[in-house]
Coordinates of C-alpha atoms in Angstrom, one line a residue:
Chain A
M653 CA 244.5 224.1 316.2
K654 CA 243.7 222.4 312.9
D655 CA 247.2 222.6 311.6
I656 CA 248.7 220.9 314.6
L657 CA 245.9 218.4 315.3
D658 CA 247.8 215.3 314.1
D659 CA 250.7 216.0 316.4
L660 CA 248.4 216.7 319.3
V661 CA 246.6 213.4 318.8
S662 CA 249.8 211.4 318.6
W663 CA 251.4 213.1 321.6
R664 CA 248.3 212.5 323.6
Q665 CA 248.2 208.9 322.6
A666 CA 251.8 208.6 323.7
G667 CA 250.7 210.0 327.1
K668 CA 252.7 213.2 326.9
R669 CA 251.8 216.3 328.9
I670 CA 251.0 219.1 326.5
A671 CA 250.4 222.9 326.6
V672 CA 248.7 224.7 323.7
A673 CA 249.1 228.4 323.0
R674 CA 246.5 230.1 320.7
V675 CA 246.4 233.6 319.3
V676 CA 243.1 235.0 320.5
D677 CA 243.5 238.7 319.7
I678 CA 245.8 241.1 317.8
E679 CA 246.3 244.8 318.0
G680 CA 247.9 246.6 315.1
S681 CA 250.1 244.6 312.8
G682 CA 250.4 240.8 313.5
P683 CA 251.6 238.0 311.3
R684 CA 249.1 235.4 312.3
D685 CA 245.3 235.7 312.8
P686 CA 243.3 234.6 315.8
G687 CA 243.2 230.8 315.9
A688 CA 246.8 230.3 315.0
A689 CA 248.3 227.8 317.5
M690 CA 251.4 226.1 318.7
A691 CA 251.9 223.3 321.1
V692 CA 254.8 222.2 323.3
N693 CA 255.1 218.8 325.0
E694 CA 256.9 217.9 328.2
D695 CA 260.0 216.8 326.3
G696 CA 260.2 220.3 324.8
E697 CA 259.1 219.3 321.3
V698 CA 257.3 222.2 319.5
V699 CA 254.8 222.2 316.6
G700 CA 252.9 225.1 315.0
S701 CA 253.5 228.9 315.3
V702 CA 251.8 232.0 316.7
S703 CA 253.9 234.7 315.0
G704 CA 256.5 235.0 312.3
G705 CA 259.1 233.5 314.6
C706 CA 259.4 236.6 316.9
V707 CA 257.9 235.3 320.1
E708 CA 258.0 231.5 319.7
G709 CA 261.0 231.1 322.0
A710 CA 259.3 232.9 324.8
V711 CA 256.1 231.0 324.3
V712 CA 258.0 227.7 324.8
S713 CA 259.3 228.8 328.2
E714 CA 255.8 229.9 329.2
A715 CA 254.3 226.6 327.9
L716 CA 256.8 224.5 329.8
E717 CA 255.9 226.4 333.0
I718 CA 252.2 225.8 332.3
I719 CA 252.8 222.1 331.8
D720 CA 254.5 222.0 335.3
S721 CA 252.0 224.1 337.1
Q722 CA 248.9 222.8 335.2
S723 CA 247.6 226.4 335.2
R724 CA 246.1 228.4 332.3
R725 CA 246.4 232.1 331.5
M726 CA 246.5 234.9 328.9
V727 CA 250.0 236.1 327.9
T728 CA 250.6 239.3 325.9
F729 CA 253.6 240.1 323.7
G730 CA 254.3 243.5 322.2
Y731 CA 255.9 246.9 322.8
T732 CA 252.8 248.9 323.3
D733 CA 251.5 247.3 326.5
D734 CA 253.1 248.3 329.9
E735 CA 252.7 244.8 331.1
A736 CA 254.1 243.3 327.9
F737 CA 257.0 240.9 328.0
A738 CA 260.4 242.0 327.0
V739 CA 260.0 240.0 323.8
G740 CA 258.1 241.8 321.1
L741 CA 257.0 241.7 317.5
T742 CA 259.3 243.3 315.1
C743 CA 256.2 244.5 313.2
G744 CA 255.2 246.6 316.2
G745 CA 252.0 244.9 316.9
T746 CA 250.7 243.3 320.1
I747 CA 249.4 239.7 320.3
H748 CA 247.3 238.2 323.0
L749 CA 247.8 234.4 323.5
Y750 CA 245.9 232.0 325.7
I751 CA 248.0 229.1 327.0
E752 CA 246.6 226.1 328.7
P753 CA 247.3 222.4 329.3
L754 CA 245.6 220.0 326.8
D755 CA 243.7 218.4 329.7
W756 CA 240.2 218.5 328.2
Chain B
M256 CA 233.1 206.0 328.3
T257 CA 232.1 209.2 326.5
E258 CA 234.6 210.9 324.2
S259 CA 236.5 213.9 325.6
L260 CA 235.8 217.3 324.1
F261 CA 239.2 217.2 322.4
E262 CA 238.3 213.9 320.8
Q263 CA 235.0 215.2 319.6
Y264 CA 236.7 218.4 318.3
A265 CA 239.4 216.3 316.5
A266 CA 236.8 214.1 314.9
A267 CA 234.8 217.1 313.6
V268 CA 237.9 218.8 312.2
R269 CA 239.1 215.6 310.5
S270 CA 235.8 214.9 308.9
E271 CA 235.8 218.5 307.6
H272 CA 232.6 219.4 309.4
A273 CA 232.0 223.0 310.6
V274 CA 232.8 223.3 314.3
C275 CA 233.4 226.0 316.9
L276 CA 235.5 225.5 320.0
V277 CA 234.6 228.1 322.6
T278 CA 236.9 228.5 325.6
I279 CA 236.7 230.9 328.6
I280 CA 240.1 232.5 328.5
H281 CA 239.6 235.1 331.3
G282 CA 237.3 235.5 334.3
I283 CA 234.7 233.2 335.8
G284 CA 235.0 229.6 334.7
L285 CA 238.5 230.0 333.2
G286 CA 239.3 227.0 330.9
S287 CA 235.6 225.8 330.5
K288 CA 234.7 224.9 327.0
I289 CA 231.8 224.1 324.7
L290 CA 231.8 222.6 321.3
V291 CA 229.3 224.1 318.8
R292 CA 228.3 222.3 315.6
P293 CA 225.4 223.3 313.3
G294 CA 222.4 221.1 313.8
E295 CA 223.8 219.3 316.9
P296 CA 223.4 219.8 320.6
V297 CA 226.2 221.7 322.4
A298 CA 228.8 219.5 324.0
G299 CA 230.3 220.6 327.3
T300 CA 229.3 223.6 329.4
L301 CA 230.7 227.1 330.3
G302 CA 229.1 226.7 333.7
D303 CA 225.7 228.3 333.1
S304 CA 222.9 227.1 330.8
E305 CA 221.9 230.6 329.8
L306 CA 225.5 231.5 329.1
D307 CA 225.8 228.3 327.0
R308 CA 222.7 229.3 325.0
V309 CA 223.8 232.8 324.2
V310 CA 227.4 231.8 323.3
E311 CA 226.1 229.0 321.1
R312 CA 224.0 231.5 319.1
D313 CA 227.0 233.9 318.7
A314 CA 229.4 231.0 317.9
L315 CA 227.1 229.8 315.1
A316 CA 227.1 233.3 313.6
E317 CA 230.9 233.5 313.7
L318 CA 231.2 230.0 312.2
E319 CA 229.0 231.1 309.3
V320 CA 231.6 233.6 308.2
G321 CA 234.6 231.5 309.3
R322 CA 235.8 234.1 311.9
S323 CA 237.6 233.5 315.2
G324 CA 237.8 236.1 318.0
V325 CA 237.1 237.1 321.6
R326 CA 233.8 238.2 323.2
N327 CA 232.8 239.4 326.7
Y328 CA 229.7 238.3 328.6
G329 CA 228.1 238.4 332.1
A330 CA 228.1 235.3 334.2
N331 CA 224.7 234.3 332.8
G332 CA 225.3 235.4 329.3
Q333 CA 224.5 239.1 329.6
Q334 CA 225.7 241.3 326.8
R335 CA 227.8 244.4 327.6
E336 CA 229.1 242.8 330.9
N337 CA 232.6 241.6 331.5
D338 CA 232.5 238.8 334.0
L339 CA 234.3 236.6 331.5
T340 CA 235.9 236.5 328.1
V341 CA 235.6 233.7 325.7
F342 CA 237.6 232.8 322.6
I343 CA 235.6 231.5 319.7
E344 CA 237.7 229.4 317.4
S345 CA 235.8 228.7 314.1
Q346 CA 236.8 225.8 312.0
A347 CA 234.8 226.2 308.8
P348 CA 235.0 223.3 306.3
P349 CA 237.5 223.8 303.5
P350 CA 236.2 225.8 300.5
F351 CA 235.6 224.1 297.2
M352 CA 237.5 224.6 294.0
L353 CA 235.8 223.0 291.0
I354 CA 238.1 222.8 288.0
F355 CA 236.7 222.0 284.5
G356 CA 239.1 220.5 282.0
A357 CA 241.6 217.8 282.6
V358 CA 244.6 219.6 281.1
D359 CA 248.2 220.3 282.3
F360 CA 247.1 223.7 283.7
T361 CA 244.6 221.8 285.8
A362 CA 247.3 219.7 287.6
A363 CA 249.3 222.9 288.5
L364 CA 246.2 224.7 289.6
A365 CA 245.0 221.8 291.7
D366 CA 248.4 221.6 293.4
S367 CA 248.3 225.3 294.2
A368 CA 244.7 225.0 295.4
K369 CA 245.6 222.2 297.8
L370 CA 248.4 224.5 299.2
L371 CA 245.8 227.1 299.9
G372 CA 243.5 224.6 301.6
Y373 CA 240.8 224.0 299.0
R374 CA 238.9 220.8 298.5
V375 CA 239.6 220.2 294.8
V376 CA 237.3 218.6 292.3
V377 CA 238.5 218.0 288.7
A378 CA 235.8 217.5 286.1
D379 CA 236.0 216.5 282.5
A380 CA 233.7 214.5 280.2
R381 CA 236.6 212.6 278.7
P382 CA 237.5 209.5 280.7
V383 CA 240.9 209.1 279.1
F384 CA 242.1 212.4 280.6
A385 CA 240.1 212.6 283.8
T386 CA 242.1 210.0 285.8
P387 CA 243.4 209.9 289.4
R388 CA 246.8 209.0 287.8
R389 CA 247.0 212.4 286.1
F390 CA 245.5 214.2 289.1
P391 CA 246.7 212.5 292.3
M392 CA 246.2 215.7 294.3
A393 CA 242.5 216.0 293.5
D394 CA 240.1 215.1 296.2
E395 CA 237.6 213.9 293.7
I396 CA 237.5 213.4 289.9
C397 CA 234.3 213.7 288.0
V398 CA 234.0 212.1 284.6
A399 CA 230.9 214.1 283.6
W400 CA 229.5 217.0 281.5
P401 CA 229.2 220.4 283.2
D402 CA 225.4 220.0 283.7
E403 CA 225.9 216.7 285.6
V404 CA 228.7 218.3 287.7
F405 CA 226.5 221.3 288.7
D406 CA 223.6 219.0 289.5
Q407 CA 225.9 217.3 292.0
F408 CA 227.8 220.3 293.4
G409 CA 225.9 223.5 292.4
D410 CA 223.9 223.8 295.6
V411 CA 226.9 223.7 297.9
L412 CA 228.9 226.4 296.1
G413 CA 229.0 229.7 298.1
P414 CA 231.0 232.9 298.4
R415 CA 234.2 231.2 299.6
D416 CA 234.2 228.7 296.7
V417 CA 235.8 228.8 293.2
V418 CA 234.9 227.6 289.8
A419 CA 237.8 227.5 287.3
I420 CA 237.0 226.7 283.7
L421 CA 240.2 225.7 281.8
T422 CA 238.7 223.7 278.9
H423 CA 238.8 226.7 276.4
D424 CA 236.4 224.7 274.2
N425 CA 233.0 226.4 273.7
K426 CA 231.3 223.0 273.8
F427 CA 232.3 222.7 277.5
D428 CA 232.8 226.4 278.4
V429 CA 229.4 227.6 277.5
P430 CA 227.4 225.1 279.6
A431 CA 229.9 225.3 282.5
V432 CA 229.8 229.2 282.6
T433 CA 226.0 229.2 282.3
R434 CA 225.5 226.8 285.2
A435 CA 228.2 228.5 287.3
L436 CA 226.4 231.8 287.0
Q437 CA 223.3 230.2 288.5
T438 CA 225.2 229.4 291.7
N439 CA 226.4 231.7 294.6
V440 CA 230.0 230.8 293.9
G441 CA 232.4 233.6 294.8
Y442 CA 234.8 233.4 291.9
I443 CA 234.3 232.2 288.3
G444 CA 237.5 232.2 286.1
V445 CA 237.6 231.2 282.5
M446 CA 240.8 230.5 280.6
G447 CA 241.6 231.4 277.0
S448 CA 243.5 233.9 274.8
R449 CA 241.9 237.2 273.9
K450 CA 240.6 235.7 270.7
T451 CA 239.1 232.7 272.6
H452 CA 237.6 235.1 275.1
D453 CA 235.9 237.2 272.4
G454 CA 234.4 234.2 270.6
R455 CA 233.3 232.7 273.9
T456 CA 231.6 236.0 274.9
E457 CA 229.6 235.9 271.7
R458 CA 228.5 232.3 272.3
L459 CA 227.6 233.2 275.9
R460 CA 225.4 236.1 274.8
E461 CA 223.7 233.8 272.3
A462 CA 223.1 231.4 275.2
G463 CA 221.3 234.2 277.1
V464 CA 224.0 235.4 279.5
D465 CA 223.4 239.1 280.3
Q466 CA 226.0 241.8 280.9
A467 CA 225.8 241.3 284.7
G468 CA 226.7 237.7 284.2
L469 CA 229.6 238.5 281.8
D470 CA 230.9 241.1 284.3
R471 CA 230.9 238.4 287.0
L472 CA 233.4 236.3 285.0
R473 CA 237.2 236.6 285.4
S474 CA 238.0 236.1 281.7
P475 CA 240.7 235.7 280.6
I476 CA 241.5 234.1 284.0
G477 CA 244.3 235.4 286.3
I478 CA 246.3 238.5 287.0
D479 CA 248.9 240.0 284.7
I480 CA 252.2 238.7 286.0
G481 CA 253.5 237.5 282.6
G482 CA 253.3 233.9 283.6
R483 CA 253.8 231.3 281.0
T484 CA 254.1 227.8 282.4
P485 CA 251.2 225.9 283.9
E486 CA 252.7 226.5 287.4
E487 CA 253.1 230.3 286.8
T488 CA 249.6 230.4 285.4
A489 CA 248.3 228.6 288.5
I490 CA 249.9 231.3 290.7
S491 CA 248.3 234.1 288.6
I492 CA 244.9 232.5 289.1
C493 CA 245.3 231.9 292.8
A494 CA 246.5 235.5 293.3
E495 CA 243.4 236.7 291.5
I496 CA 241.2 234.6 293.8
I497 CA 242.8 236.0 296.9
A498 CA 242.6 239.6 295.7
L499 CA 238.9 239.2 294.8
R500 CA 238.2 237.9 298.3
S501 CA 240.2 240.6 300.0
G502 CA 238.9 243.4 297.8
R503 CA 242.3 244.5 296.6
E504 CA 243.0 246.2 293.3
V505 CA 245.2 244.1 291.1
S506 CA 246.1 244.1 287.4
A507 CA 243.6 241.5 286.2
L508 CA 244.1 240.1 282.7
R509 CA 240.4 240.8 282.0
D510 CA 240.8 244.5 282.7
R511 CA 243.7 244.8 280.3
T512 CA 244.2 244.6 276.5
G513 CA 246.8 243.1 274.3
P514 CA 248.3 239.6 274.2
I515 CA 248.4 237.6 277.5
H516 CA 252.0 236.5 276.8
E517 CA 254.8 238.6 275.5
R518 CA 256.5 237.3 272.4

């Protein structure tokens, strides 16, 4: 979250509701290591990234849903997992993200 | 009012202190967090004091090597149980790059080092050259001889850190190399032509540097990409630093013969 910290702080000061998605695990080939993060605020503004641009669009929809529901969960993207979302990584890997509201 | 965990995390990251943020991402206590900092009590709780204690120990070990990842535990911190999964996010402080010599190559290397996330210190004994105006990107400028610089920074240099000696003047190179070899620094690169390198190697032997010490040096500095400008040379040096860390085979200038630049 280091790379997006300044944005998180200023959004928070502005009273925005925020969801943060972090890469927690990778199987096979993945462009970003665990710890890579992106954040979305209630206005739909986005900072950071969790892949090479392959899944960011889908993460934004997930994040907006999480801002609404104030829930938290793991989300997996990739072709190899049966429960994976339709969106995948072109490199063929699987990434596990954890998405939660910035409410802590 | 006490600071939130996020505020404490943000403060630690901004002050470039080592910090681990641990979050339960699956199972019992989903979303609970602790903040682990070396030498400080844990902030927050994962919901069980024994779990906090075990996870703190594991997080400190991960922080030491700068690694982030997931681990499973029992509800009271038992190993090999799967009541919950945590994500340990390590934020190690930025590595050091200590550059000797306030020359044009230094500015280009310092720029590239900042891009890679290093904390950059530029050192030169000549106050006319070692100025913030010439090196605005440097985090610190030391107008000092190599011995004084190592007295100040030597103890903090570790495997993730870099010493780049760009002076190619034996008066500075020999003491800088000698002192760098006494540290645990991961990369020591020394600039110069083949001729400069050969002369310097003689001086270093006379100064008591053994073969193991000489083998530790990346001299001439950089990989063989045919770079000419200060900027291209900086890329060649940074590429060598990354390759050494990742253990990849590259065509290092020190392992080749012949002129560094084609005529």
